[in-house]
């Protein structure tokens, strides 16, 4: 007798658990509405506010869709579109004449489109679907819409500014630098070429032979002719022969 009662309570507990899990699961999987989190559009565009739903029950005539709008500045959501067997688009107000029903309840689609978007249409769009008896779960979802001013002319002027003030000057500078890389080198070589015979005609040894510097005394002309490359050699010469230094400088 006692054993039978214990068995019955166990059975009851299992049954309760089973019923609870079935109801719990069916609640979670009842209706699920999804929309894109964000949408971006330009002024004057036709924006499709996409909304899809899945329901464990087949959509019937009782199925209904509500679209609400909450401005960026906040405040309570404002109902602007209703569907129940047929669409009831707004005839006046902010969205008057600008909403078209794009949905198809049989395919789980409750989308609408917003015609001629304006900068004032920034805000949150909430799609709410009920499909009795499926009214639990997550029956609504929202999309944040941002409408930006249409700017193809601004983009063009941006490109123009970029071209005239950045690309063109930098191109010219690049060309100038490339030109300088080759042209002044030629001139430098030429000046070197012209200088050598002068030194030779003056009967002086070339500066490139430092070991011969003992017998050589630098003249002012030579000092002025020394270019930056030879200057180092000149100073090493000066260092090794400090006695000549005074002579050279006094002559100048
Ligand atoms: C779009 O909206 C602007 C004002 O926001 C209006 O001047 C224009 O006529 C509208 N265009 C269409 C095609 O509805
Ligand atoms: C809507 O958002 C865009 C982008 O942030 C902004 O340029 C525009 O001014 C906003 N419109 C209003 C009415 O605040």
Coordinates of N, CA, C and O in Angstrom, one line a residue, residues 3-85:
X3 N 4.0 1.4 -0.8 CA 4.8 1.3 -2.0 C 4.0 1.9 -3.2 O 4.6 2.7 -4.0
X4 N 2.7 1.6 -3.2 CA 1.9 2.1 -4.3 C 1.7 3.6 -4.3 O 1.9 4.3 -5.3
X5 N 1.6 4.2 -3.1 CA 1.4 5.6 -2.9 C 2.7 6.3 -3.4 O 2.7 7.3 -4.1
X6 N 3.9 5.7 -2.9 CA 5.2 6.3 -3.4 C 5.3 6.2 -4.9 O 5.8 7.2 -5.5
X7 N 4.9 5.1 -5.5 CA 5.0 5.0 -6.9 C 4.1 6.0 -7.6 O 4.5 6.6 -8.6
X8 N 2.9 6.3 -7.1 CA 2.0 7.2 -7.6 C 2.6 8.7 -7.6 O 2.5 9.4 -8.6
X9 N 3.2 9.0 -6.4 CA 3.8 10.4 -6.3 C 4.9 10.6 -7.3 O 5.0 11.6 -8.0
X10 N 5.7 9.5 -7.5 CA 6.8 9.6 -8.5 C 6.3 9.8 -9.9 O 6.8 10.7 -10.6
X11 N 5.2 9.1 -10.2 CA 4.6 9.2 -11.5 C 4.0 10.7 -11.7 O 4.2 11.3 -12.7
X12 N 3.4 11.2 -10.6 CA 2.9 12.5 -10.6 C 4.0 13.6 -10.9 O 3.8 14.5 -11.7
X13 N 5.1 13.4 -10.2 CA 6.2 14.3 -10.3 C 6.7 14.3 -11.8 O 6.9 15.3 -12.4
X14 N 6.9 13.1 -12.3 CA 7.4 12.9 -13.7 C 6.4 13.6 -14.6 O 6.8 14.4 -15.5
X15 N 5.1 13.4 -14.4 CA 4.1 14.0 -15.3 C 4.1 15.5 -15.2 O 4.1 16.2 -16.2
X16 N 4.2 16.0 -14.0 CA 4.3 17.5 -13.8 C 5.5 18.1 -14.5 O 5.4 19.1 -15.2
X17 N 6.7 17.4 -14.3 CA 7.9 17.8 -15.0 C 7.7 17.9 -16.5 O 8.1 18.8 -17.2
X18 N 7.1 16.8 -17.0 CA 6.8 16.7 -18.4 C 6.0 17.8 -18.9 O 6.3 18.5 -19.9
X19 N 4.8 18.1 -18.2 CA 3.9 19.1 -18.6 C 4.6 20.5 -18.5 O 4.5 21.3 -19.4
X20 N 5.4 20.7 -17.5 CA 6.1 22.0 -17.3 C 7.1 22.2 -18.4 O 7.1 23.3 -19.0
X21 N 7.8 21.2 -18.8 CA 8.8 21.4 -19.8 C 8.1 21.6 -21.2 O 8.6 22.5 -21.9
X22 N 7.0 21.0 -21.4 CA 6.3 21.1 -22.7 C 5.8 22.6 -22.8 O 6.0 23.3 -23.8
X23 N 5.2 23.1 -21.7 CA 4.6 24.4 -21.7 C 5.7 25.4 -21.7 O 5.7 26.4 -22.5
X24 N 6.8 25.2 -21.0 CA 7.9 26.1 -20.9 C 8.5 26.2 -22.3 O 8.7 27.3 -22.8
X25 N 8.8 25.1 -23.0 CA 9.3 25.1 -24.3 C 8.4 25.8 -25.3 O 8.9 26.6 -26.1
X26 N 7.1 25.5 -25.3 CA 6.2 26.1 -26.2 C 6.1 27.6 -26.0 O 6.0 28.3 -27.0
X27 N 6.3 28.0 -24.8 CA 6.3 29.5 -24.5 C 7.5 30.1 -25.2 O 7.3 31.1 -25.9
X28 N 8.6 29.5 -25.0 CA 9.9 30.1 -25.6 C 9.8 30.1 -27.1 O 10.2 31.1 -27.7
X29 N 9.3 29.0 -27.7 CA 9.3 28.9 -29.2 C 8.0 29.4 -29.8 O 7.8 29.2 -31.0
X30 N 7.2 30.1 -29.0 CA 5.9 30.6 -29.5 C 6.0 31.5 -30.7 O 5.8 31.1 -31.9
X31 N 6.4 32.7 -30.5 CA 6.6 33.7 -31.6 C 7.9 34.4 -31.5 O 8.3 34.7 -30.4
X32 N 8.5 34.6 -32.6 CA 9.8 35.3 -32.6 C 9.9 36.2 -33.7 O 9.7 35.8 -34.9
X33 N 10.1 37.5 -33.4 CA 10.1 38.5 -34.4 C 11.5 39.1 -34.5 O 12.2 39.3 -33.5
X34 N 12.0 39.2 -35.8 CA 13.3 39.8 -35.9 C 13.4 40.9 -37.0 O 12.7 40.8 -38.0
X35 N 14.2 41.9 -36.7 CA 14.4 43.0 -37.6 C 15.9 43.3 -37.6 O 16.6 42.9 -36.6
X36 N 16.4 44.0 -38.6 CA 17.8 44.4 -38.6 C 18.0 45.4 -37.5 O 17.1 46.2 -37.2
X37 N 19.1 45.4 -36.8 CA 19.4 46.3 -35.6 C 19.5 47.7 -36.1 O 19.0 48.6 -35.4
X38 N 20.1 47.9 -37.3 CA 20.4 49.3 -37.7 C 20.1 49.4 -39.2 O 20.3 48.4 -40.0
X39 N 19.6 50.5 -39.7 CA 19.5 50.8 -41.1 C 20.0 52.2 -41.4 O 19.7 53.1 -40.5
X40 N 20.6 52.4 -42.5 CA 21.1 53.7 -42.9 C 20.5 54.1 -44.2 O 20.4 53.2 -45.1
X41 N 20.0 55.3 -44.4 CA 19.4 55.7 -45.7 C 19.8 57.2 -45.9 O 20.2 57.9 -45.0
X42 N 19.6 57.6 -47.2 CA 19.8 59.0 -47.5 C 18.5 59.6 -47.7 O 17.5 59.0 -48.0
X43 N 18.5 60.9 -47.5 CA 17.2 61.7 -47.7 C 16.6 61.5 -49.0 O 17.3 61.5 -50.1
X44 N 15.3 61.2 -49.1 CA 14.6 61.0 -50.3 C 14.5 59.5 -50.7 O 13.8 59.2 -51.7
X45 N 15.3 58.6 -50.1 CA 15.3 57.2 -50.4 C 14.0 56.5 -50.0 O 13.2 57.0 -49.1
X46 N 13.7 55.4 -50.6 CA 12.6 54.5 -50.1 C 13.3 53.4 -49.3 O 14.2 52.7 -49.7
X47 N 13.0 53.4 -48.0 CA 13.6 52.5 -47.0 C 12.7 51.3 -46.8 O 11.5 51.5 -46.4
X48 N 13.2 50.1 -46.9 CA 12.4 48.9 -46.5 C 12.7 48.6 -45.1 O 13.8 48.2 -44.8
X49 N 11.7 48.7 -44.3 CA 11.8 48.3 -42.8 C 11.4 46.8 -42.8 O 10.3 46.5 -42.7
X50 N 12.5 46.0 -42.8 CA 12.3 44.6 -42.8 C 11.9 44.0 -41.5 O 12.4 44.4 -40.4
X51 N 10.9 43.1 -41.5 CA 10.5 42.4 -40.2 C 10.0 41.0 -40.6 O 9.1 40.9 -41.4
X52 N 10.6 40.0 -39.9 CA 10.1 38.6 -40.2 C 9.8 38.0 -38.8 O 10.2 38.4 -37.8
X53 N 8.9 37.0 -38.9 CA 8.5 36.3 -37.7 C 8.3 34.8 -37.9 O 8.1 34.4 -39.0
X54 N 8.5 34.1 -36.8 CA 8.3 32.6 -36.9 C 7.3 32.3 -35.7 O 7.4 32.9 -34.6
X55 N 6.4 31.5 -36.1 CA 5.3 31.2 -35.1 C 5.0 29.7 -35.2 O 5.1 29.0 -36.2
X56 N 4.7 29.1 -34.0 CA 4.4 27.7 -34.0 C 3.0 27.4 -34.5 O 2.7 26.3 -35.0
X57 N 2.2 28.5 -34.6 CA 0.8 28.3 -35.2 C 0.8 28.9 -36.6 O 1.6 29.9 -36.8
X58 N 0.0 28.4 -37.4 CA -0.1 28.9 -38.8 C -0.8 30.3 -38.7 O -1.9 30.4 -38.0
X59 N -0.3 31.3 -39.4 CA -1.0 32.6 -39.3 C -2.4 32.6 -39.8 O -2.7 32.0 -40.9
X60 N -3.3 33.1 -39.1 CA -4.7 33.2 -39.5 C -5.2 34.6 -39.6 O -4.3 35.5 -39.5
X61 N -6.4 34.8 -39.8 CA -7.0 36.2 -39.9 C -6.8 37.0 -38.6 O -6.9 38.2 -38.6
X62 N -6.6 36.2 -37.5 CA -6.4 36.9 -36.2 C -5.0 37.5 -36.1 O -4.7 38.3 -35.2
X63 N -4.1 37.1 -37.0 CA -2.7 37.6 -36.9 C -2.7 39.1 -37.2 O -3.4 39.6 -38.1
X64 N -1.9 39.8 -36.4 CA -1.9 41.3 -36.7 C -0.5 41.8 -36.5 O 0.3 41.3 -35.8
X65 N -0.2 42.9 -37.2 CA 1.1 43.6 -37.1 C 0.9 45.0 -36.7 O 0.0 45.7 -37.2
X66 N 1.8 45.5 -35.8 CA 1.8 46.9 -35.4 C 3.2 47.4 -35.6 O 4.1 46.8 -35.1
X67 N 3.3 48.6 -36.3 CA 4.5 49.3 -36.4 C 4.4 50.6 -35.6 O 3.5 51.4 -35.8
X68 N 5.4 50.8 -34.7 CA 5.5 52.0 -33.9 C 6.8 52.7 -34.1 O 7.8 52.1 -34.5
X69 N 6.8 54.0 -33.9 CA 8.0 54.8 -34.1 C 8.3 55.6 -32.8 O 7.4 56.2 -32.2
X70 N 9.5 55.6 -32.4 CA 10.0 56.4 -31.2 C 11.1 57.3 -31.7 O 12.1 56.9 -32.2
X71 N 10.9 58.6 -31.6 CA 11.9 59.6 -32.2 C 13.2 59.5 -31.4 O 13.2 59.0 -30.3
X72 N 14.2 60.0 -32.0 CA 15.6 60.0 -31.4 C 15.6 60.7 -30.1 O 16.3 60.3 -29.2
X73 N 14.7 61.7 -30.0 CA 14.6 62.5 -28.8 C 14.0 61.8 -27.6 O 14.0 62.3 -26.5
X74 N 13.4 60.6 -27.9 CA 12.8 59.8 -26.8 C 11.3 60.0 -26.8 O 10.7 60.4 -27.9
X75 N 10.7 59.6 -25.7 CA 9.2 59.7 -25.6 C 8.6 58.3 -25.9 O 9.3 57.4 -26.3
X76 N 7.3 58.2 -25.7 CA 6.6 56.9 -25.9 C 6.5 56.6 -27.4 O 6.4 57.5 -28.2
X77 N 6.6 55.2 -27.7 CA 6.4 54.9 -29.2 C 5.0 55.3 -29.7 O 4.0 55.2 -29.0
X78 N 5.0 55.7 -30.9 CA 3.7 56.2 -31.5 C 3.3 55.2 -32.6 O 4.1 54.9 -33.5
X79 N 2.2 54.6 -32.5 CA 1.7 53.6 -33.5 C 1.4 54.4 -34.8 O 0.7 55.4 -34.8
X80 N 2.0 53.9 -35.9 CA 1.7 54.6 -37.2 C 1.2 53.6 -38.3 O 0.9 54.1 -39.4
X81 N 1.3 52.3 -38.0 CA 0.8 51.4 -39.1 C 0.2 50.1 -38.4 O 0.7 49.6 -37.4
X82 N -0.9 49.7 -39.0 CA -1.5 48.5 -38.4 C -1.9 47.6 -39.6 O -2.4 48.0 -40.6
X83 N -1.7 46.3 -39.4 CA -2.2 45.3 -40.3 C -3.0 44.2 -39.6 O -2.5 43.7 -38.6
X84 N -4.2 43.9 -40.1 CA -5.0 42.8 -39.6 C -6.0 42.5 -40.7 O -6.9 43.2 -41.0
X85 N -5.6 41.4 -41.4 CA -6.3 41.0 -42.6 C -6.0 41.9 -43.8 O -5.9 41.5 -44.9

